[in-house]
Amino acid sequence: MPLLDVRDLSVVFDRKGTRPVKAVDGVSFTVEPGQTVGLVGESGCGKSVTSLAIMGLLPRRGNRVTGEVRFSDVDLLKLRPRELRDWRGRDIGMIFQDPLSSLNPVIPLGVQVAEVLERHQGRTRQAALREAKELLDAVGIPDPQRRLKEFPHQLSGGMRQRALIAIALACKPRLLIADEPTTALDVTIQAQILTLLKELVDNSGTALVMITHDLGVVAGLCDTVNVLYAGKVVERAYRHDLFEDPRHPYTHGLLQSVPRLDVDRGARLHQIRGSVSDNIPWSEGCAFAPRCDRVIDDCIGETVPLEPTRRAGALRCTNPVEREVAV
Amino acid sequence: MVRVISRRLIQLVVTLIALMTLVFFWLRSLPGGPVDALLGERATPQTRELLTRALGYDQPIWVQYGRFLKNVVTGNFGNSIRTGEPVTDVISRAFPATVELALGAIIIAIGLGIPLGYLAARHRGRLLDNATIIVTLIGISIPIFFLGYLLKDWLTQGVHYFPPSGRISTGLGNTDVTGFFVLDGLLTREFDASADALWHLVLPAFTLATIPLAIIIRITRASVLDVLDEDYIRTADAKGLRSPTIRKRHVLRNALLPVVTTIGLQTGALLAGAVLTEKVYNWGGLGTLITDSISGGRDYPVLQALILLAAVVFIVVNLLVDLSYAVIDPRVRVQ
């Protein structure tokens, strides 16, 4: 049984006075215990909204969430908000993109770590603070005793993200969702944080859902990858398969767009033409068709289904990239 | 912290000197003056000259200014032109009345404003929120003197819920200790006097409180809504913290920052409102003293001292606001 089984998850932004927008459109994927799964796509493809919907963190006003989010066979979407609070932080931890704004500026770091232990493990403040110190130590924050009393603005960006990781992993959750955890950090720190994450999930057996637009992150971390486009999964594959043999033209385009060291300096970087906003509704064909180099007549007309392919993968394309074409 | 305070105190002194200078020359550049006001239009030139000399206004203006500065530094603000009493006596008699009134107003404004603003934010877009928006709009817009007379008419005439004017009922002689009637009653264990003074305080304080109250409600509401949208509230939700914990620990303190600023500014502005409120409720405080000193005799010494006092109060309140900022927000402490 998978640890997390997301079935046909859809999120519609429906605010008064505006046209409803389908941000997530029937996304399904599973996460096995201890597995690391990537959700990849460019801005606006619905990857962050998917993660927030799983956690029940989308504001209830103006959002319609449908489908199922089965976590160890409990549908989290069916839980009442109060019940869901018992799961969050205890069974599922989450870390966010911007570590500075994600920490409360007026509360000492120690309390921000300790309060999750007080909440879910019934620790007293003192015991929780002692444990918080060990947690900060475990995520590589130097001089943790002193840091307990410090405030987020006194820490560096990397340390703040480490602190958020400590908070998310404090109760040893079975699943960690990381929403672009390295985007706000500079490159050297990015690598450190990713290494730390990998170590922590490997050692603790925590499953990880990694949300990113960075294929480099995927390459270093994920077991399987879901590529999202305009709210739908367009390709799913084992990491190795995806990098060796991308089938969807979008995935292929993304991989082509990664800067490489082994090409001439003067060579132009590949880019996918157009932008995410140049799409057609999924009900009228493939949303990627207007930007696709391999578009054929069959791409327009009706919804392209997600069909199983090699080794538990899946693909949503009528004219997939052939292996020979791939570089 | 000590450095911040001492720097602010130096600023205070500089500000006061500048203000004293301005006030001194402004008052004297106004047409008319104490001599005209005291003697009327039909006074003979001889009497005028006599009085002018007696008051020292025949001296060159810079001599007058120098004398004024010297007196202020030694704590001597001179005597009231109207009554001849020392200015310090006149003011210290009126000061507690206004402070009592202003404190009452501020307590009402904060005590009701923050909870109401918070409730409105939590009920965003629903009935309570919309009602709050309308009521606060009225509160901000309605002139103090109008509201004062309105409340007086409704609640003191016919139905005697509240006393119509004054600070305490005649006959309830309470011992003067501090000049704050409510406090004096408590100190001397004359609790009936204390209760009576408090009863007199309700309507004037509420009248004076309306504008700051409405503004504090609005600011609190907006500030809470801002904070609820912050990433760290999402983090707190992701931790699975219970809603009351999130509200108390994460929302309230961050939301208070702009509210504290507003409270400081409004406290300063209370002085202006006090002039009107005191007039309506016949409350013998600084507001009454200011109007009397301008209309009845152009009482330079009293006016100068009053304006200085207002400035000191304003600056001290703002200093307190800045200090409370440092208490609430650790980011301010470092600088």
XYZ file of C-alpha atoms in Angstrom:
662
model
C 0.000 0.000 0.000
C 1.420 3.379 -0.921
C 1.981 5.868 1.878
C 0.405 8.669 -0.098
C -2.078 8.024 -2.855
C -3.309 11.147 -4.612
C -6.235 10.344 -6.863
C -7.727 12.683 -9.397
C -6.926 15.774 -7.339
C -8.359 18.974 -8.742
C -8.252 22.504 -7.413
C -10.402 25.229 -8.877
C -9.853 28.853 -7.892
C -13.327 30.229 -7.876
C -13.549 33.731 -6.520
C -16.461 36.041 -6.785
C -16.302 38.203 -9.882
C -13.599 36.217 -11.675
C -13.665 33.311 -14.084
C -12.980 29.985 -12.337
C -9.431 28.761 -12.946
C -8.500 25.117 -12.793
C -5.063 25.215 -11.210
C -4.774 21.483 -10.653
C -6.624 19.236 -13.060
C -7.051 15.617 -12.080
C -3.567 14.910 -10.756
C -2.857 11.383 -9.544
C 0.379 9.987 -8.165
C 1.587 7.769 -5.374
C 4.433 7.863 -2.899
C 5.720 4.662 -1.348
C 7.113 4.708 2.194
C 10.660 6.046 2.151
C 10.454 7.002 -1.502
C 11.392 10.397 -2.938
C 9.011 11.643 -5.588
C 9.511 14.780 -7.640
C 6.792 17.110 -8.894
C 8.392 19.133 -11.654
C 7.156 21.953 -13.803
C 7.488 25.623 -14.491
C 5.777 28.421 -12.562
C 2.027 28.167 -12.725
C 1.834 24.465 -13.559
C 0.077 23.722 -10.278
C 2.837 21.994 -8.356
C 2.711 24.197 -5.275
C -1.067 24.224 -5.239
C -0.996 20.420 -5.343
C 1.202 20.327 -2.255
C -0.923 22.849 -0.388
C -4.062 20.902 -1.293
C -2.536 17.697 0.065
C -1.782 19.464 3.347
C -5.186 21.136 3.464
C -3.447 24.502 3.601
C -5.338 26.225 0.816
C -7.701 28.884 2.116
C -11.185 27.407 2.079
C -12.596 30.639 0.734
C -12.419 30.715 -3.050
C -10.941 27.244 -3.597
C -12.710 24.033 -4.573
C -10.684 20.907 -3.937
C -11.940 17.563 -5.266
C -10.520 14.072 -5.575
C -8.851 12.000 -2.892
C -5.688 12.391 -0.879
C -5.254 9.019 0.794
C -2.546 9.065 3.423
C -2.048 5.586 4.920
C -5.543 4.878 3.665
C -7.223 7.888 5.283
C -8.664 10.447 2.895
C -7.260 13.695 4.238
C -9.728 15.734 2.196
C -12.597 14.156 4.134
C -11.186 15.050 7.549
C -12.572 18.004 9.406
C -10.099 20.907 9.707
C -9.559 20.188 13.419
C -8.799 16.531 12.773
C -6.407 17.410 9.979
C -4.431 19.553 12.434
C -3.581 16.362 14.320
C -1.952 14.941 11.182
C -0.105 17.983 10.033
C 3.285 18.364 11.644
C 3.018 14.900 13.185
C 2.623 12.609 10.162
C 3.318 15.061 7.375
C 5.887 17.809 7.623
C 6.292 20.603 5.132
C 9.032 23.049 4.241
C 8.576 26.107 2.138
C 10.262 28.195 -0.460
C 11.157 31.360 1.402
C 12.689 30.517 4.770
C 12.705 34.109 6.036
C 9.026 34.823 5.561
C 8.112 31.305 6.647
C 9.466 31.868 10.146
C 7.699 34.131 12.595
C 9.864 37.265 12.996
C 8.932 37.988 16.611
C 9.251 34.523 18.162
C 12.579 33.017 19.240
C 13.711 30.137 17.062
C 13.679 27.687 19.964
C 9.998 28.252 20.623
C 9.184 27.861 16.939
C 10.812 24.437 16.953
C 9.587 23.477 20.399
C 5.940 24.298 19.866
C 5.442 21.506 17.356
C 6.806 19.012 19.900
C 4.589 20.457 22.607
C 1.607 20.139 20.319
C 2.039 16.605 19.035
C 4.167 14.832 21.613
C 2.862 16.452 24.754
C 6.270 17.746 25.799
C 6.632 20.493 28.341
C 8.236 23.678 27.085
C 11.517 22.806 28.798
C 11.709 19.284 27.454
C 10.714 20.509 24.018
C 13.441 23.148 24.059
C 16.038 20.536 25.006
C 14.889 18.444 22.088
C 14.803 21.485 19.817
C 18.468 22.025 20.587
C 19.273 18.491 19.440
C 17.175 18.971 16.324
C 18.987 22.169 15.393
C 22.236 20.341 15.963
C 21.066 17.494 13.705
C 20.321 19.835 10.803
C 23.788 21.343 11.097
C 23.113 24.633 12.858
C 26.219 25.561 14.834
C 25.949 26.592 18.491
C 22.307 25.492 18.788
C 21.985 26.464 22.459
C 22.535 30.097 21.572
C 20.353 29.900 18.454
C 17.365 28.814 20.513
C 17.049 32.327 21.875
C 17.745 34.078 18.582
C 15.234 35.398 16.087
C 14.975 34.512 12.394
C 16.518 37.795 11.225
C 19.695 36.943 13.117
C 20.230 33.782 11.049
C 21.581 33.365 7.544
C 19.294 32.144 4.756
C 20.750 28.667 4.779
C 20.410 28.396 8.537
C 16.793 29.513 8.374
C 16.018 26.771 5.887
C 17.820 24.285 8.135
C 15.646 25.481 10.999
C 12.508 24.951 8.921
C 13.684 21.456 8.104
C 14.241 20.829 11.815
C 10.675 21.991 12.501
C 9.215 19.832 9.734
C 11.094 16.732 10.866
C 10.734 17.325 14.619
C 7.988 14.726 15.094
C 9.590 12.242 12.707
C 6.810 12.397 10.132
C 6.316 9.627 7.615
C 6.105 12.128 4.779
C 7.903 15.371 4.128
C 6.707 17.772 1.462
C 9.345 20.219 0.285
C 8.013 23.058 -1.846
C 10.968 24.518 -3.744
C 13.141 24.440 -0.613
C 16.232 25.803 -2.320
C 14.819 28.432 -4.655
C 15.478 31.363 -2.314
C 19.031 30.275 -1.493
C 22.275 30.862 -3.318
C 23.811 28.005 -5.232
C 26.403 26.755 -2.755
C 23.841 26.727 0.027
C 21.355 24.962 -2.273
C 23.705 22.021 -2.590
C 24.213 21.843 1.185
C 20.499 21.894 1.873
C 19.803 19.200 -0.720
C 22.542 16.999 0.699
C 21.126 17.510 4.176
C 17.600 16.648 3.007
C 18.831 13.531 1.277
C 20.735 12.402 4.364
C 17.810 13.028 6.653
C 15.202 11.222 4.565
C 17.585 8.335 3.875
C 18.423 7.898 7.550
C 14.919 8.267 8.900
C 13.039 6.466 6.130
C 10.822 9.500 5.638
C 9.157 9.685 2.249
C 9.726 12.953 0.413
C 7.672 14.827 -2.120
C 10.034 17.264 -3.776
C 8.435 20.129 -5.611
C 10.796 21.974 -7.902
C 11.329 23.588 -11.261
C 14.981 22.624 -11.106
C 15.837 19.447 -12.983
C 19.207 19.411 -11.268
C 17.418 18.909 -7.951
C 15.408 16.078 -9.461
C 18.520 14.407 -10.831
C 20.204 14.407 -7.449
C 17.316 13.407 -5.260
C 14.219 11.818 -6.729
C 13.363 8.161 -7.291
C 10.441 8.899 -9.573
C 9.389 12.107 -11.237
C 6.023 13.549 -12.213
C 6.209 16.273 -14.820
C 3.298 18.671 -14.578
C 2.003 20.981 -17.256
C -0.992 23.280 -16.925
C -2.366 21.367 -13.955
C -1.963 17.846 -15.348
C 0.691 15.178 -15.123
C 2.134 14.854 -18.644
C 4.853 12.342 -17.946
C 5.827 10.076 -15.099
C 8.943 7.953 -15.013
C 11.795 6.692 -12.912
C 14.439 9.335 -12.678
C 16.876 7.357 -14.776
C 14.343 6.730 -17.538
C 13.302 10.344 -17.605
C 16.798 11.704 -18.050
C 17.927 8.986 -20.461
C 14.821 8.899 -22.538
C 12.328 11.736 -22.101
C 9.198 10.876 -24.076
C 7.007 13.944 -23.722
C 8.115 16.878 -25.894
C 7.736 19.151 -22.867
C 10.047 17.048 -20.715
C 12.404 16.805 -23.637
C 12.329 20.570 -24.072
C 13.024 21.128 -20.391
C 16.035 18.824 -20.482
C 17.310 20.507 -23.630
C 17.034 23.860 -21.871
C 19.443 22.917 -19.088
C 22.715 24.807 -19.671
C 25.551 22.402 -20.419
C 29.286 22.720 -20.021
C 30.140 20.527 -23.022
C 28.780 22.727 -25.808
C 30.366 25.722 -27.528
C 30.301 28.974 -25.630
C 28.576 30.809 -28.425
C 25.792 28.281 -28.840
C 22.333 29.557 -28.040
C 20.585 27.952 -25.110
C 17.599 25.909 -26.156
C 14.278 27.307 -25.117
C 10.681 26.192 -25.293
C 8.891 28.802 -27.325
C 5.955 30.729 -25.926
C 4.938 30.745 -22.287
C 2.634 28.800 -19.971
C -0.177 31.176 -20.750
C -0.154 30.040 -24.417
C -2.259 26.985 -23.831
C -5.575 25.542 -24.839
C -7.964 23.903 -22.370
C -7.195 20.223 -21.780
C -10.740 19.424 -22.860
C -9.892 20.631 -26.371
C -6.669 18.736 -26.836
C -3.145 18.925 -25.470
C -2.514 22.119 -23.502
C 1.100 22.071 -24.614
C 0.229 21.850 -28.329
C 0.618 25.586 -29.083
C 4.246 25.444 -27.880
C 5.098 21.988 -29.098
C 7.581 21.257 -31.914
C 5.992 17.876 -32.579
C 2.390 18.997 -32.792
C 0.192 16.995 -35.198
C -3.498 17.168 -36.061
C -4.375 14.500 -33.480
C -3.121 16.768 -30.688
C -6.128 19.050 -31.070
C -9.702 17.923 -30.575
C -10.100 15.868 -27.447
C -8.375 15.298 -24.128
C -5.170 13.339 -24.468
C -5.264 10.497 -21.926
C -2.423 9.606 -19.551
C -1.348 6.155 -20.634
C 0.946 3.705 -18.914
C 4.365 3.267 -20.524
C 7.633 1.576 -19.620
C 8.367 0.501 -16.012
C 5.446 2.000 -14.121
C 5.764 5.232 -16.070
C 2.993 7.111 -17.806
C 2.739 9.520 -20.701
C 0.167 11.957 -22.003
C 1.139 12.521 -25.624
C -0.065 11.556 -29.098
C 3.280 12.054 -30.795
C 5.989 11.280 -28.229
C 9.691 11.889 -28.734
C 11.469 8.809 -30.098
C 14.612 7.630 -28.455
C 16.751 8.283 -31.544
C 15.715 11.923 -31.593
C 16.741 12.529 -28.027
C 20.232 13.910 -27.563
C 18.536 50.886 24.886
C 20.053 53.502 27.215
C 21.700 55.136 24.229
C 18.442 55.270 22.326
C 16.647 56.870 25.245
C 19.367 59.438 25.894
C 19.498 60.349 22.229
C 15.763 60.823 22.241
C 15.946 62.996 25.336
C 18.464 65.261 23.626
C 16.146 65.450 20.636
C 13.381 66.360 23.047
C 15.336 69.318 24.416
C 16.239 70.609 20.942
C 12.646 70.278 19.783
C 11.391 72.126 22.821
C 13.789 75.041 22.378
C 12.782 75.391 18.729
C 9.136 75.156 19.624
C 9.396 77.697 22.442
C 11.005 80.162 20.060
C 8.337 79.685 17.427
C 5.515 79.928 19.921
C 6.949 83.025 21.522
C 7.156 84.930 18.241
C 3.968 83.531 16.754
C 1.897 84.606 19.711
C 3.351 88.100 19.616
C 2.856 88.475 15.886
C -0.882 87.996 16.275
C -2.893 91.210 16.013
C -4.116 92.529 19.375
C -2.601 91.396 22.615
C -3.113 91.075 26.321
C -3.247 94.825 26.860
C -6.060 95.310 24.373
C -7.840 92.278 25.663
C -7.628 93.285 29.299
C -8.458 96.976 28.935
C -10.884 96.968 26.049
C -11.105 99.510 23.254
C -11.930 102.560 25.302
C -8.894 102.603 27.558
C -6.828 105.768 27.668
C -3.317 105.735 26.220
C -1.973 106.344 29.712
C -3.534 103.242 31.210
C -2.429 101.226 28.214
C 1.131 102.371 28.623
C 1.043 101.703 32.327
C -0.122 98.153 31.842
C 2.255 97.557 28.952
C 5.139 98.579 31.144
C 3.845 96.582 34.105
C 3.715 93.447 31.972
C 7.137 94.152 30.526
C 5.922 94.452 26.950
C 7.633 97.806 26.463
C 11.021 96.097 26.343
C 12.585 95.164 22.971
C 11.272 91.810 21.860
C 14.632 90.040 22.113
C 14.946 91.177 25.733
C 11.508 89.730 26.376
C 12.560 86.544 24.624
C 15.757 86.222 26.640
C 13.875 86.735 29.869
C 11.308 84.169 28.788
C 13.990 81.566 28.039
C 15.758 82.212 31.310
C 12.520 81.842 33.227
C 11.589 78.628 31.480
C 14.956 77.058 32.244
C 14.558 77.911 35.918
C 11.046 76.459 35.848
C 9.387 79.830 36.214
C 6.647 80.278 33.648
C 5.485 83.568 35.087
C 2.060 84.538 36.268
C -1.209 84.324 34.425
C -2.159 87.684 32.974
C -5.827 87.014 33.629
C -5.741 85.841 37.217
C -2.275 86.737 38.423
C -1.670 83.219 39.729
C 1.558 81.414 38.907
C 1.166 79.599 35.617
C 2.394 76.347 37.149
C -0.467 76.472 39.662
C -3.051 77.157 36.979
C -1.829 74.288 34.837
C -1.266 71.748 37.570
C -4.866 72.309 38.656
C -6.193 71.565 35.153
C -3.673 68.908 34.120
C -4.996 65.926 36.147
C -8.521 66.503 34.840
C -7.396 66.220 31.235
C -5.095 63.300 31.900
C -7.943 61.487 33.638
C -10.188 62.156 30.661
C -7.540 61.177 28.108
C -6.599 58.021 29.989
C -10.241 57.027 30.169
C -10.570 57.607 26.433
C -7.427 55.662 25.592
C -8.445 52.756 27.788
C -11.803 52.616 26.030
C -10.211 52.971 22.592
C -7.638 50.229 23.158
C -9.803 47.971 25.292
C -12.616 47.919 22.754
C -10.673 48.689 19.600
C -8.256 45.781 19.490
C -10.805 43.033 20.293
C -13.405 44.500 17.912
C -10.889 44.923 15.108
C -9.708 41.391 15.666
C -13.251 40.006 15.609
C -14.030 41.913 12.431
C -10.975 40.388 10.758
C -11.979 36.890 11.802
C -15.464 37.435 10.408
C -14.129 38.984 7.231
C -16.843 39.680 4.691
C -19.611 38.564 7.018
C -22.221 40.584 8.871
C -20.093 41.533 11.879
C -17.278 42.733 9.640
C -19.520 44.825 7.437
C -21.302 46.303 10.441
C -17.938 47.204 11.966
C -16.832 48.941 8.792
C -19.971 51.065 8.714
C -19.937 51.898 12.411
C -16.255 52.856 12.363
C -16.848 55.048 9.340
C -19.510 56.874 11.298
C -17.213 57.025 14.318
C -14.439 58.632 12.326
C -16.738 61.052 10.534
C -18.934 62.348 13.332
C -17.690 65.593 14.903
C -16.831 65.235 18.585
C -18.913 68.169 19.771
C -21.941 66.894 17.864
C -21.643 63.392 19.265
C -21.031 64.895 22.696
C -24.248 66.889 22.685
C -26.120 63.957 21.169
C -25.031 61.541 23.911
C -25.721 64.173 26.520
C -29.201 64.678 25.150
C -30.009 60.956 24.995
C -28.437 59.699 28.183
C -28.583 62.552 30.661
C -31.836 64.339 29.899
C -35.085 62.736 30.960
C -33.438 59.369 31.574
C -30.600 60.061 33.949
C -28.226 57.281 33.070
C -25.238 59.565 33.314
C -24.508 62.946 34.866
C -24.591 65.696 32.213
C -21.453 67.599 33.196
C -18.639 68.136 35.645
C -16.167 65.718 37.144
C -17.926 64.827 40.367
C -21.252 65.487 42.054
C -21.373 68.567 44.258
C -21.430 67.636 47.907
C -19.311 64.573 47.432
C -16.286 66.291 48.877
C -13.327 64.113 48.158
C -9.922 64.737 49.550
C -7.499 66.145 47.020
C -4.391 64.001 46.854
C -3.329 63.786 43.230
C -6.055 65.726 41.470
C -7.164 62.526 39.732
C -10.608 62.171 41.256
C -11.073 58.461 40.603
C -7.643 57.678 42.010
C -8.035 60.044 44.960
C -11.216 58.280 46.019
C -9.405 54.956 46.012
C -6.433 56.337 47.913
C -8.523 57.919 50.622
C -10.983 55.003 50.690
C -13.810 57.342 49.727
C -15.100 54.751 47.313
C -18.422 56.490 46.724
C -16.539 59.563 45.500
C -14.405 57.368 43.292
C -17.444 55.656 41.782
C -19.166 58.983 41.281
C -16.113 60.443 39.519
C -15.932 57.350 37.346
C -19.594 57.740 36.513
C -18.967 61.319 35.446
C -16.061 60.145 33.362
C -17.933 57.604 31.222
C -19.657 59.864 28.704
C -16.829 62.381 28.171
C -14.259 59.607 27.856
C -16.425 57.720 25.391
C -17.027 60.876 23.372
C -13.319 61.590 23.233
C -12.598 57.938 22.452
C -14.792 57.623 19.349
C -12.249 58.704 16.762
C -9.246 56.795 18.132
C -11.516 53.828 18.781
C -12.737 53.754 15.192
C -9.218 54.133 13.849
C -7.793 51.436 16.130
C -10.566 49.036 15.071
C -9.810 49.676 11.414
C -6.040 49.367 11.789
C -6.319 46.222 13.897
C -8.649 44.634 11.368
C -6.406 45.447 8.420
C -3.299 44.404 10.293
C -4.746 41.051 11.386
C -5.839 40.340 7.823
C -2.332 41.122 6.603
C -0.759 38.827 9.155
C -3.167 35.992 8.381
C -1.811 36.067 4.825
C 1.793 35.790 5.957
C 3.892 32.752 5.151
C 4.711 32.118 8.802
C 1.025 31.638 9.582
C 0.984 28.973 6.866
C 4.009 27.421 8.561
C 2.165 27.444 11.878
C -0.779 25.730 10.164
C 1.573 23.202 8.603
C 2.845 22.383 12.094
C -0.678 21.389 13.022
C -0.862 23.940 15.838
C -4.337 24.497 17.213
C -6.152 27.609 16.047
C -6.163 29.364 19.460
C -2.399 28.866 19.750
C -1.858 30.297 16.298
C -4.042 33.274 17.065
C -2.478 34.076 20.398
C 1.137 33.280 19.654
C 1.538 34.005 15.968
C -1.142 36.417 14.821
C -1.755 38.842 17.648
C 1.754 39.979 18.393
C 2.655 40.637 14.778
C -0.646 42.365 14.168
C -0.088 44.712 17.114
C 2.900 46.511 15.593
C 0.988 48.955 13.388
C -1.680 49.267 16.067
C 0.874 50.493 18.600
C 2.025 53.202 16.194
C -1.549 54.278 15.720
C -2.175 54.376 19.453
C 0.798 56.702 19.840
C -0.361 59.088 17.155
C -3.922 59.076 18.413
C -2.849 59.765 21.983
C -1.186 62.918 20.749
C -4.279 63.880 18.813
C -6.441 63.387 21.918
C -5.381 66.792 23.175
C -7.179 68.460 20.295
C -10.292 66.396 20.929
C -10.101 67.198 24.629
C -10.683 70.886 23.934
C -14.072 70.117 22.402
C -15.036 67.358 24.800
C -14.226 69.460 27.832
C -16.354 72.263 26.477
C -19.370 69.991 25.978
C -19.164 68.355 29.395
C -17.935 71.379 31.293
C -14.806 69.470 32.251
C -12.334 71.896 33.788
C -9.128 70.693 32.179
C -6.413 71.890 29.854
C -8.780 72.143 26.915
C -10.937 74.614 28.787
C -7.826 76.439 29.920
C -6.553 76.807 26.345
C -9.774 78.264 24.999
C -10.149 80.577 27.984
C -6.564 81.746 27.689
C -6.980 82.652 24.036
C -10.431 84.213 24.097
C -10.300 85.778 27.527
C -7.233 87.973 27.610
C -4.570 86.524 25.298
C -2.796 85.006 28.284
C 0.720 84.668 26.825
C 2.414 82.974 29.786
C -0.311 80.362 30.180
C -0.521 79.700 26.441
C 3.231 79.322 26.091
C 3.366 76.866 28.935
C 0.361 74.913 27.617
C 1.840 74.525 24.158
C 5.132 73.392 25.626
C 3.309 70.895 27.802
C 1.409 69.543 24.805
C 4.671 69.140 22.924
C 6.323 67.331 25.815
C 3.353 64.973 26.151
C 3.385 64.271 22.421
C 7.098 63.584 22.309
C 7.080 61.424 25.434
C 4.164 59.377 24.117
C 6.013 58.799 20.868
C 9.123 57.790 22.777
C 7.027 55.271 24.690
C 5.643 53.968 21.415
C 9.127 53.466 20.031
C 10.201 51.686 23.189
C 7.171 49.401 23.113
C 8.051 48.657 19.518
C 11.377 47.334 20.693
C 9.590 45.160 23.225
C 7.286 43.640 20.616
C 9.598 43.377 17.634
C 13.075 41.890 18.081
C 14.145 43.273 14.715
C 13.960 46.807 16.100
C 16.068 45.983 19.156
C 19.277 45.437 17.237
C 19.490 48.858 15.656
